[in-house]
Short mmCIF file of N, CA and C and ligand atoms in Angstrom, two decimals:
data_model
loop_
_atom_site.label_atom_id
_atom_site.label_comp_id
_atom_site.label_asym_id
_atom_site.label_seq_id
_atom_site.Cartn_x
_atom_site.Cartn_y
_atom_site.Cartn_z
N UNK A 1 122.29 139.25 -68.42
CA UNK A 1 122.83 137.98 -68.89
C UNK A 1 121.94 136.83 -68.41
N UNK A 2 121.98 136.12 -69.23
CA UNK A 2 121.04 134.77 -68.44
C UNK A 2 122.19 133.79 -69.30
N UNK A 3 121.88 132.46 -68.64
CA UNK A 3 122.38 131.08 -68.33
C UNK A 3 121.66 130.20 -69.64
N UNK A 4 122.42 129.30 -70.12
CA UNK A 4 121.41 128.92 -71.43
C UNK A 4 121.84 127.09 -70.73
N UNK A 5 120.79 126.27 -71.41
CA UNK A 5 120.67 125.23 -71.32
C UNK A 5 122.01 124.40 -72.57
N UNK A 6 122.15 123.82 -71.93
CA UNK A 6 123.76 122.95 -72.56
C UNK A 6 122.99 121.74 -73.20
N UNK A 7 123.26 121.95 -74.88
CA UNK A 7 122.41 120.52 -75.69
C UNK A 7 123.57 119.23 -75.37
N UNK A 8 122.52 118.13 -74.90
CA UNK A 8 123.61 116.80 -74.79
C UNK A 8 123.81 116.29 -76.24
N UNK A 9 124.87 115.27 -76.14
CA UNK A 9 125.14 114.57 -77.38
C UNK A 9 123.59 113.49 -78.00
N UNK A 10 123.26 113.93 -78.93
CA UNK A 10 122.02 112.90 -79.64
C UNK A 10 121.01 114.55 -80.42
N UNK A 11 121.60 115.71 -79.39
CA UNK A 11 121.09 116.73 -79.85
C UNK A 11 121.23 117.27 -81.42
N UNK A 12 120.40 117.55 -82.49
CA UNK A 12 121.03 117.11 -83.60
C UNK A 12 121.70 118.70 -84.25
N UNK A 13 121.39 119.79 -83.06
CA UNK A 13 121.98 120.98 -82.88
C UNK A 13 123.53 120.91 -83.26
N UNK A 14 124.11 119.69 -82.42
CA UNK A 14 125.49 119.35 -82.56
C UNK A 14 126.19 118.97 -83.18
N UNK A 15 125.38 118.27 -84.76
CA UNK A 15 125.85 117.75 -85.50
C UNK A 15 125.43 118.40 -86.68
N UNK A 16 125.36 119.42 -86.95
CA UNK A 16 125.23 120.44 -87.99
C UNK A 16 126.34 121.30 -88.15
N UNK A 17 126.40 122.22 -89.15
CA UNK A 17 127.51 123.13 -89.69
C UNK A 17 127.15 124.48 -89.74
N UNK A 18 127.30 125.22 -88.61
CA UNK A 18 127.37 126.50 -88.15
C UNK A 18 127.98 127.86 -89.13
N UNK A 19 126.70 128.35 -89.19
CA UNK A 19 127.01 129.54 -90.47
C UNK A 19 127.80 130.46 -89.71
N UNK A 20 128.81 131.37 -90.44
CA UNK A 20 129.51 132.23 -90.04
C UNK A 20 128.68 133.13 -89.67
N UNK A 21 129.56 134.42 -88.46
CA UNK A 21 128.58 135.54 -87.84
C UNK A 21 129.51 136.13 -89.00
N UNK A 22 128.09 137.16 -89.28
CA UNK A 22 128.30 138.15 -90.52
C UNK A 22 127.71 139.66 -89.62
N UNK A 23 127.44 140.03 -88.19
CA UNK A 23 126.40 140.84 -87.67
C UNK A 23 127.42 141.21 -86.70
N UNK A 24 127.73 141.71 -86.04
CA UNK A 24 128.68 141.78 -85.07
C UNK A 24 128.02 143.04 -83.65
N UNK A 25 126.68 142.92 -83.67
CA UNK A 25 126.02 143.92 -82.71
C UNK A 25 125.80 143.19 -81.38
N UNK A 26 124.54 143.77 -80.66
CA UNK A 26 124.43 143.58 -79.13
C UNK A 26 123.58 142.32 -79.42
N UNK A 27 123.29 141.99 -80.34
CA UNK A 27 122.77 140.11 -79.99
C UNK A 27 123.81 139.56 -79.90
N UNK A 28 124.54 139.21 -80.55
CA UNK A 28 125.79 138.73 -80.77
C UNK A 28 126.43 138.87 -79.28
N UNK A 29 126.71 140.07 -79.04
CA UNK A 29 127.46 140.20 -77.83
C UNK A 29 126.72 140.09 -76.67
N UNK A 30 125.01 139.71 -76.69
CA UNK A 30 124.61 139.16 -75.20
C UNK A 30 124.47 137.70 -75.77
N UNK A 31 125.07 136.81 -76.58
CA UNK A 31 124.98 135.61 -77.05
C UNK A 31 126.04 135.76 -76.22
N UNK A 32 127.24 136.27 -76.57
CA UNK A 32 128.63 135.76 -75.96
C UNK A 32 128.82 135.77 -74.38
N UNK A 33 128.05 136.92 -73.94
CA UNK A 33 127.84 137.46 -72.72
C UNK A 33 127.10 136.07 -72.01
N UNK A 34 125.89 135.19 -72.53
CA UNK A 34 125.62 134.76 -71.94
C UNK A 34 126.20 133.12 -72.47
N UNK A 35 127.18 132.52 -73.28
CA UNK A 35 127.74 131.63 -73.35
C UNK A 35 128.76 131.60 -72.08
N UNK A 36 129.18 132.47 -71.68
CA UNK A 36 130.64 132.89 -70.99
C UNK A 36 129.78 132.29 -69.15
N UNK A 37 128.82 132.69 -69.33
CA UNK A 37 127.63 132.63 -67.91
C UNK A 37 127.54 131.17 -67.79
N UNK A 38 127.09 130.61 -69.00
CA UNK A 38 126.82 129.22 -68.84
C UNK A 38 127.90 128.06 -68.89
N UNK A 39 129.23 128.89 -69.55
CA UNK A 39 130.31 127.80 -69.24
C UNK A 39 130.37 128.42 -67.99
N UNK A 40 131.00 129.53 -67.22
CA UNK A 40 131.41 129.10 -65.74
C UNK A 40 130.10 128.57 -64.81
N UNK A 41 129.14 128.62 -64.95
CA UNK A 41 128.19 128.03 -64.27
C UNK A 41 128.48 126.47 -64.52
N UNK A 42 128.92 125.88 -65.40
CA UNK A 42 129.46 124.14 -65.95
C UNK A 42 130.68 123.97 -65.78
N UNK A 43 131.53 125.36 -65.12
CA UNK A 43 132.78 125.04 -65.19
C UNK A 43 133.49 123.94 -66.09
N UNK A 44 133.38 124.86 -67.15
CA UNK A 44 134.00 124.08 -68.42
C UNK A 44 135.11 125.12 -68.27
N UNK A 45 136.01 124.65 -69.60
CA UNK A 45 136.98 125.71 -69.85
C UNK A 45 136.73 126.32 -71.69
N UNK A 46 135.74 125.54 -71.88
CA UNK A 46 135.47 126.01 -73.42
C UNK A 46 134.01 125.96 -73.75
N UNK A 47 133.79 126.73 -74.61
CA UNK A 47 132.00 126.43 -74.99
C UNK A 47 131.58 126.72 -76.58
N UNK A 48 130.87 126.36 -77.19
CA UNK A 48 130.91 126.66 -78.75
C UNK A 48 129.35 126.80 -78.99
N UNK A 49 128.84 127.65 -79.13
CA UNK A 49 127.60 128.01 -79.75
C UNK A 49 126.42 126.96 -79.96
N UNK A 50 126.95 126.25 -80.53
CA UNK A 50 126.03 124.88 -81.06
C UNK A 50 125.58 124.13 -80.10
N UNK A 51 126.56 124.27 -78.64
CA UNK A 51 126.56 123.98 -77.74
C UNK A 51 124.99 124.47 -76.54
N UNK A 52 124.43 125.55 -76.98
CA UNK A 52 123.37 126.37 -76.51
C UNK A 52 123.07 126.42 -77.38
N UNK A 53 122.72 125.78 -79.02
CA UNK A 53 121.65 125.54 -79.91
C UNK A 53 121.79 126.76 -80.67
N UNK A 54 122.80 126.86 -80.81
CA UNK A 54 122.69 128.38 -81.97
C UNK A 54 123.68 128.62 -82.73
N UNK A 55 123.45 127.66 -83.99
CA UNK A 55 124.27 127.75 -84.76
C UNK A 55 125.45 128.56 -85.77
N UNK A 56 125.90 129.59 -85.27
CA UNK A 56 126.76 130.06 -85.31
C UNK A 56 127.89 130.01 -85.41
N UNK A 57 129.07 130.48 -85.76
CA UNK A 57 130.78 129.83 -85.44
C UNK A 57 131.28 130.99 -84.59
N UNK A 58 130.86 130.64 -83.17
CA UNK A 58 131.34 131.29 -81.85
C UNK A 58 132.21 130.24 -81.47
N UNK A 59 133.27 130.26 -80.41
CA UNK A 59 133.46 129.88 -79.11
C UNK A 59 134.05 130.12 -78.05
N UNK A 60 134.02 129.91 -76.86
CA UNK A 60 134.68 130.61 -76.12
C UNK A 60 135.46 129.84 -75.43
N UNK A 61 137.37 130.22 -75.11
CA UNK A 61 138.12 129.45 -74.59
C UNK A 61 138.90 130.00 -73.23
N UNK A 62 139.38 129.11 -72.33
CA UNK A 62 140.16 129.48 -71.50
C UNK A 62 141.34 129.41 -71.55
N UNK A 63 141.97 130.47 -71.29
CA UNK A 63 143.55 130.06 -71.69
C UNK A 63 144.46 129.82 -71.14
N UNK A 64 145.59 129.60 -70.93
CA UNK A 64 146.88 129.50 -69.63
C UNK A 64 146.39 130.08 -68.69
N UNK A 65 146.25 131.71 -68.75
CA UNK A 65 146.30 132.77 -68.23
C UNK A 65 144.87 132.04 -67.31
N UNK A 66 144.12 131.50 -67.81
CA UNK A 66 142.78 131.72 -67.12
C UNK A 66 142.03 132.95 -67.33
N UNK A 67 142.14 133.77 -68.77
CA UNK A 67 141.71 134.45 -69.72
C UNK A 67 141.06 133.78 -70.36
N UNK A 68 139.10 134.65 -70.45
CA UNK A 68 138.69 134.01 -71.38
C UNK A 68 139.07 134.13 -73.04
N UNK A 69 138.70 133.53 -74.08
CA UNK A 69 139.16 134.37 -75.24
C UNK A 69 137.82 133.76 -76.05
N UNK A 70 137.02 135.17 -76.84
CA UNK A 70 135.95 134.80 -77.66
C UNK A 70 136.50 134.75 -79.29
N UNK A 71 136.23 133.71 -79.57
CA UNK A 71 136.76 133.23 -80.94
C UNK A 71 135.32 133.66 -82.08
N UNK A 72 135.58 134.41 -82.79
CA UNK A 72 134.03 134.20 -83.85
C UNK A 72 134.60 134.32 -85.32
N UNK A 73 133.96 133.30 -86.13
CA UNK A 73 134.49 132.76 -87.13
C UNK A 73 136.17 132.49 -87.07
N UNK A 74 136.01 131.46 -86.12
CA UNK A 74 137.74 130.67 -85.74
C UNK A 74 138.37 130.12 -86.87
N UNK A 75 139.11 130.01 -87.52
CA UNK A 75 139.95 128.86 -87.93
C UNK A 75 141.46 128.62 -87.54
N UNK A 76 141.50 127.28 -87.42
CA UNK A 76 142.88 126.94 -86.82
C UNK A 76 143.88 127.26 -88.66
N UNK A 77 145.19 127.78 -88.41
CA UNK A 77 145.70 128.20 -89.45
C UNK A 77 147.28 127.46 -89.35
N UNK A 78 147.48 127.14 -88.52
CA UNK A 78 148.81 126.60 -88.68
C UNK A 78 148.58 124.76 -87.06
N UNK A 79 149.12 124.04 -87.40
CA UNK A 79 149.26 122.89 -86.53
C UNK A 79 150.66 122.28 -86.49
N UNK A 80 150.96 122.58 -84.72
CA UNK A 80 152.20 121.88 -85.12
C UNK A 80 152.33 120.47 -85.48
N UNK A 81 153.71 119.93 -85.74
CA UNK A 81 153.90 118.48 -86.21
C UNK A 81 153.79 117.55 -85.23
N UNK A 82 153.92 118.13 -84.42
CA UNK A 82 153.73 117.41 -82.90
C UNK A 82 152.91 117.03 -82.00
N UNK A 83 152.43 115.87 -81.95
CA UNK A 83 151.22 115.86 -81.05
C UNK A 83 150.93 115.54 -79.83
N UNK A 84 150.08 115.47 -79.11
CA UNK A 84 149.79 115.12 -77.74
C UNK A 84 148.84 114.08 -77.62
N UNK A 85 148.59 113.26 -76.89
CA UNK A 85 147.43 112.46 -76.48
C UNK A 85 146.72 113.16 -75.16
N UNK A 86 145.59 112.98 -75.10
CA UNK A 86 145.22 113.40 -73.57
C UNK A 86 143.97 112.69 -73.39
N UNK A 87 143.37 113.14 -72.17
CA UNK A 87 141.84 112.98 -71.82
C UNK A 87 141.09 113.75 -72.21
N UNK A 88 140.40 113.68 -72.98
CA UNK A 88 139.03 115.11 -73.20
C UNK A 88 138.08 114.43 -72.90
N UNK A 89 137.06 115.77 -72.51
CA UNK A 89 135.87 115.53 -72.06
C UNK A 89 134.66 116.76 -72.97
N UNK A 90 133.26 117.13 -72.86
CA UNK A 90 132.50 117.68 -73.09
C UNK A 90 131.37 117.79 -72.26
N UNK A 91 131.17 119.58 -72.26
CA UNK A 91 129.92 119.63 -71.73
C UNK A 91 128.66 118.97 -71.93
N UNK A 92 128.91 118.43 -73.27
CA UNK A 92 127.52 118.14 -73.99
C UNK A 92 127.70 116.53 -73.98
N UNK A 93 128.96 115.95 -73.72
CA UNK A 93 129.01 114.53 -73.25
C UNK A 93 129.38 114.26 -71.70
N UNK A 94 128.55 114.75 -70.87
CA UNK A 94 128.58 114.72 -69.30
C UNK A 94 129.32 113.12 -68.96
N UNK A 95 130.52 113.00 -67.98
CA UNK A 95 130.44 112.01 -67.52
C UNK A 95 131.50 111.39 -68.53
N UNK A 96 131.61 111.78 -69.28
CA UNK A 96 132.23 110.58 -70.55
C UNK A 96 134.11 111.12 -71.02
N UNK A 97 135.05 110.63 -70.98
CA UNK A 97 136.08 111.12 -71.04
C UNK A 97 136.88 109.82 -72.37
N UNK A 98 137.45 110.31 -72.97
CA UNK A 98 138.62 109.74 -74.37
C UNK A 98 139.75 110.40 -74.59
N UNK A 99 140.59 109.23 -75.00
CA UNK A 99 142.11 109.54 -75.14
C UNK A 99 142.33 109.98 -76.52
N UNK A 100 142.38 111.43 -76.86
CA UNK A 100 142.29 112.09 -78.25
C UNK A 100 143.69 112.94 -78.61
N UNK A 101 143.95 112.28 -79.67
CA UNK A 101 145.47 112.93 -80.24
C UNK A 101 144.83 114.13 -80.91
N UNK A 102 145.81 115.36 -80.17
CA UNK A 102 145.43 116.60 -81.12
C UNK A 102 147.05 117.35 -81.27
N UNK A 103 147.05 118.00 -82.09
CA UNK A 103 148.63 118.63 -82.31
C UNK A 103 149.13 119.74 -80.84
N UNK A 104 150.20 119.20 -80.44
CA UNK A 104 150.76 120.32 -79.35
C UNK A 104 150.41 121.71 -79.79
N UNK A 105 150.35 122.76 -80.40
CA UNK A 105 150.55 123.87 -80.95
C UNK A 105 149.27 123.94 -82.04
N UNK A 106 148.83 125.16 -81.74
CA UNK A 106 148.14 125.96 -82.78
C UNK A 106 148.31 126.74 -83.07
N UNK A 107 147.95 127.81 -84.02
CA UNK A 107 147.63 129.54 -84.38
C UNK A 107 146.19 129.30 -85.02
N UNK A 108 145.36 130.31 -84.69
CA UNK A 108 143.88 130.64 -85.02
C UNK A 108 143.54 131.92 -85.24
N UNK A 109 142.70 132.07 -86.01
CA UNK A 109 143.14 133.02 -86.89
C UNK A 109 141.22 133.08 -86.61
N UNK A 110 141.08 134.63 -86.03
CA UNK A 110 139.27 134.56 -85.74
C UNK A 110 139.21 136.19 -85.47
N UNK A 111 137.81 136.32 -85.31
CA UNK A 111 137.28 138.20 -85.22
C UNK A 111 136.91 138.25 -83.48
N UNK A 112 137.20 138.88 -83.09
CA UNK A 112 136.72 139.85 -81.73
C UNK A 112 135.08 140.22 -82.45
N UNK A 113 134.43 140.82 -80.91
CA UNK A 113 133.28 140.71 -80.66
C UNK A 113 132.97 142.37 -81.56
N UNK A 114 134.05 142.67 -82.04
CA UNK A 114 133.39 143.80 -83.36
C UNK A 114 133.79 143.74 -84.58
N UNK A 115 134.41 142.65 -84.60
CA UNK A 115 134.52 142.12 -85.92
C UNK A 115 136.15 142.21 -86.32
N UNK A 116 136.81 142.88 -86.13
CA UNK A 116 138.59 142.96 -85.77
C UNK A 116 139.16 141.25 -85.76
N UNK A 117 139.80 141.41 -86.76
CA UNK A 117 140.57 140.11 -86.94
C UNK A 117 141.80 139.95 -85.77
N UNK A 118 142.16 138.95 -85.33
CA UNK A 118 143.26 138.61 -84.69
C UNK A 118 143.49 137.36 -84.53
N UNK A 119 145.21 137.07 -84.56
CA UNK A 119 145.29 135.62 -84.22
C UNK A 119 145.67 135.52 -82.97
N UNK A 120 145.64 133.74 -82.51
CA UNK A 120 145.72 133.56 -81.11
C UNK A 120 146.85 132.12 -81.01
N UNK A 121 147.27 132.21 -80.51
CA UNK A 121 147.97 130.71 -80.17
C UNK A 121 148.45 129.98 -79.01
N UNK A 122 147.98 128.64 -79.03
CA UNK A 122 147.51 127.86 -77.91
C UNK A 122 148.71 126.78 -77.99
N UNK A 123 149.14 126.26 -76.80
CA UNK A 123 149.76 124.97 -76.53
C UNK A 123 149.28 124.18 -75.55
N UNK A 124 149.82 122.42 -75.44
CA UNK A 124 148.94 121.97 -74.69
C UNK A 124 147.63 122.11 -74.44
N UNK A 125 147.12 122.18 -73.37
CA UNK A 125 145.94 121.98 -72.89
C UNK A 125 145.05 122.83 -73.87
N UNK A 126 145.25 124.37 -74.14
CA UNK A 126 144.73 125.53 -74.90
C UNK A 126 144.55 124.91 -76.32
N UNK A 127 145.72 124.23 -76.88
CA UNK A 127 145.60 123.74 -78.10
C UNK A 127 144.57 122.72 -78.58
N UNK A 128 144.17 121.89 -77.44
CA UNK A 128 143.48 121.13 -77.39
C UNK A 128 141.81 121.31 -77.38
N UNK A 129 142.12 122.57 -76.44
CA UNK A 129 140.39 123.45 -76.67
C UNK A 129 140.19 123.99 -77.70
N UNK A 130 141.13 125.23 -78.05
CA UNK A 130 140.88 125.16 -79.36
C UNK A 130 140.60 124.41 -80.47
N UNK A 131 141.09 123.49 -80.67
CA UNK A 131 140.54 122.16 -81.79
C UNK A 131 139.41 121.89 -81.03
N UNK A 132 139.09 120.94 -80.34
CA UNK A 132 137.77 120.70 -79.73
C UNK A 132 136.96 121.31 -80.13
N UNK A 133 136.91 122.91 -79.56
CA UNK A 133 135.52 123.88 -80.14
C UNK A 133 135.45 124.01 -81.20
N UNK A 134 136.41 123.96 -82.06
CA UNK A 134 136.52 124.50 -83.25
C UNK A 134 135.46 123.24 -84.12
N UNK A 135 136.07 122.19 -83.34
CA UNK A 135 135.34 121.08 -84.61
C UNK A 135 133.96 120.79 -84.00
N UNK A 136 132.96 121.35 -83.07
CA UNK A 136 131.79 121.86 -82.65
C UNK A 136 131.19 122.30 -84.02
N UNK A 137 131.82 123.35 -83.94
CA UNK A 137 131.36 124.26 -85.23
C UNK A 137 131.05 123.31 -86.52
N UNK A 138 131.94 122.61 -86.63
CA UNK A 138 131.42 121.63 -88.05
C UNK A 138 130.62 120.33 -87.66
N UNK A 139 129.85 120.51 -86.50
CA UNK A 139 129.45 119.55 -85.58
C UNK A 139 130.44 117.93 -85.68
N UNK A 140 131.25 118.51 -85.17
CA UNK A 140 131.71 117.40 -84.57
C UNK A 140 132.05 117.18 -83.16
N UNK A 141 132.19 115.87 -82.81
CA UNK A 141 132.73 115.68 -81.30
C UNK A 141 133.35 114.73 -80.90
N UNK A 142 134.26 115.34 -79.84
CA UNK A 142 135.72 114.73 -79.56
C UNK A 142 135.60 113.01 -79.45
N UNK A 143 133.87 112.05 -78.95
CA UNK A 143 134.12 110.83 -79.14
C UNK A 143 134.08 110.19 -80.59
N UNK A 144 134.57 111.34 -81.97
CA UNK A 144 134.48 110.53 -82.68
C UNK A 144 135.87 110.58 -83.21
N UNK A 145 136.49 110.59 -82.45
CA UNK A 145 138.16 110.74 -82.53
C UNK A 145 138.96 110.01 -81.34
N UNK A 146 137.71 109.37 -80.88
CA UNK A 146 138.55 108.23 -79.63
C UNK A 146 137.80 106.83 -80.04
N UNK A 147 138.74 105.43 -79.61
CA UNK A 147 138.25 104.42 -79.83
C UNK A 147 137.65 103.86 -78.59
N UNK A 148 137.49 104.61 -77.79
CA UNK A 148 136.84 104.12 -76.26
C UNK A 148 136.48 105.13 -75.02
N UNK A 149 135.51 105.18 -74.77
CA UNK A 149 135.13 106.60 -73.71
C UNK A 149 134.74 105.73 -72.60
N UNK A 150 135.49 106.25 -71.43
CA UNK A 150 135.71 106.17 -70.32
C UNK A 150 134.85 106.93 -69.16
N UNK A 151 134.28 106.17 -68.36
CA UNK A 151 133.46 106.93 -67.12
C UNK A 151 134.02 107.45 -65.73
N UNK A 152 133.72 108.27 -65.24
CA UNK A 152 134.36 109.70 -64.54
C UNK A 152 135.01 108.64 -63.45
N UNK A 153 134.78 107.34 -63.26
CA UNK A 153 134.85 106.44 -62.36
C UNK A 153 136.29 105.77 -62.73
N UNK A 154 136.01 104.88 -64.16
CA UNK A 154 137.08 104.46 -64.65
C UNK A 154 138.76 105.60 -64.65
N UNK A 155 138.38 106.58 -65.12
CA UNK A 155 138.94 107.84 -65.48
C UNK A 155 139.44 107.70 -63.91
N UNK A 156 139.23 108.02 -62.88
CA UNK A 156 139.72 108.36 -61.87
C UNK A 156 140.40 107.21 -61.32
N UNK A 157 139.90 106.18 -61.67
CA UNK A 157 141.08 104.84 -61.44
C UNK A 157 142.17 104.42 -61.73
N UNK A 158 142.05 105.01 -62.99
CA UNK A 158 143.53 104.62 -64.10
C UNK A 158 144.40 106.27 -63.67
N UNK A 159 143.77 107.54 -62.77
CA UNK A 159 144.58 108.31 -62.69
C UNK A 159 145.51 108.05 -61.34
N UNK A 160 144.34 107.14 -60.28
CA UNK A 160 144.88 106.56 -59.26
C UNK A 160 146.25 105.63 -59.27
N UNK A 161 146.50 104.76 -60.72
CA UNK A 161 146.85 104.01 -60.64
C UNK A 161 147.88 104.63 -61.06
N UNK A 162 148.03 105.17 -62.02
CA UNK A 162 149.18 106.26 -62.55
C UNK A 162 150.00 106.98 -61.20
N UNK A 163 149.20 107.10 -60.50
CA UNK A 163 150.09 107.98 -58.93
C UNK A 163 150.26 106.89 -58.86
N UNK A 164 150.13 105.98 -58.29
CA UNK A 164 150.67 104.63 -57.71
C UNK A 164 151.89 104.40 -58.28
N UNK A 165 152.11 104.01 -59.34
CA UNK A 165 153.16 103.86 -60.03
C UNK A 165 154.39 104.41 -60.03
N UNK A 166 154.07 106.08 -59.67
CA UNK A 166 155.17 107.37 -59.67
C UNK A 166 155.78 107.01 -58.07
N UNK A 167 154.83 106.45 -57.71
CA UNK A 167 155.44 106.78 -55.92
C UNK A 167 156.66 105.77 -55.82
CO1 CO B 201 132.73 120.11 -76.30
#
């Protein structure tokens, strides 16, 4: 396994539309093998292909469990009505955090690393990765779904201030 270099945002890797895996052999699976290396080395909790410059529709998520789960050719198939606001962040936008409405609830509907269909479903936090990576794949990214991105500084002030408040 080796460690792959994480494209930042301006990379134009990221803003392209990732062809489906149609191959399901040992490239593929030392691609995944070594996506899985380079998110816990970034301690992320998600990573998407495009992300290490290889346009593909991979990604890989963490789940409640703290189970990884490899998604290839993902689609989200059902969204609940309900949504959440939160903080997201990206590997590929270091430093930079936005308040992004995504639906509480998903189902995703994607192939295992031999091609075996299965669905998966995420709440909260999970739901939120899932969308995230997912819209990688059509190069997109989460600051273009916030009206203001926040620095790891700010971010930790307004979480300060939030405890303050509770006490
Ligand atoms: Co990301």
């Amino acid at each position: 396994m080796a460690k792959r270099i994480i494209a930042k945002d301006g990379d134009e890797s990221l803003r392209k539309r990732c062809k489906d895996v149609t191959v399901f052999d040992d490239k593929l699976w030392t691609m995944l093998d070594d996506m899985y290396e380079t998110m816990q080395e970034a301690n992320g909790v998600g990573l998407a292909a495009p992300q290490v410059g290889i346009l593909r529709r991979c990604v890989i998520v963490v789940d409640e469990n703290d189970e990884m789960l490899e998604l290839v050719n993902p689609e989200v198939i059902e969204r609940s009505e309900e949504i959440q606001d939160g903080f997201e962040g990206c590997l590929s936008v270091p430093g930079m955090w936005g308040m992004v409405e995504r639906p509480m609830r998903v189902k995703v509907r994607a192939q295992d690393r031999t091609g075996a269909f299965f669905e998966a479903e995420g709440a909260g936090i999970v739901a939120r990765c899932f969308c995230h990576e997912i819209d990688h794949l059509d190069g997109h990214l989460f600051t273009e779904l916030t009206d203001h991105l926040y620095t790891q500084k700010e971010l930790d002030e307004m979480m300060e201030a939030e405890e303050g408040k509770k006490r």
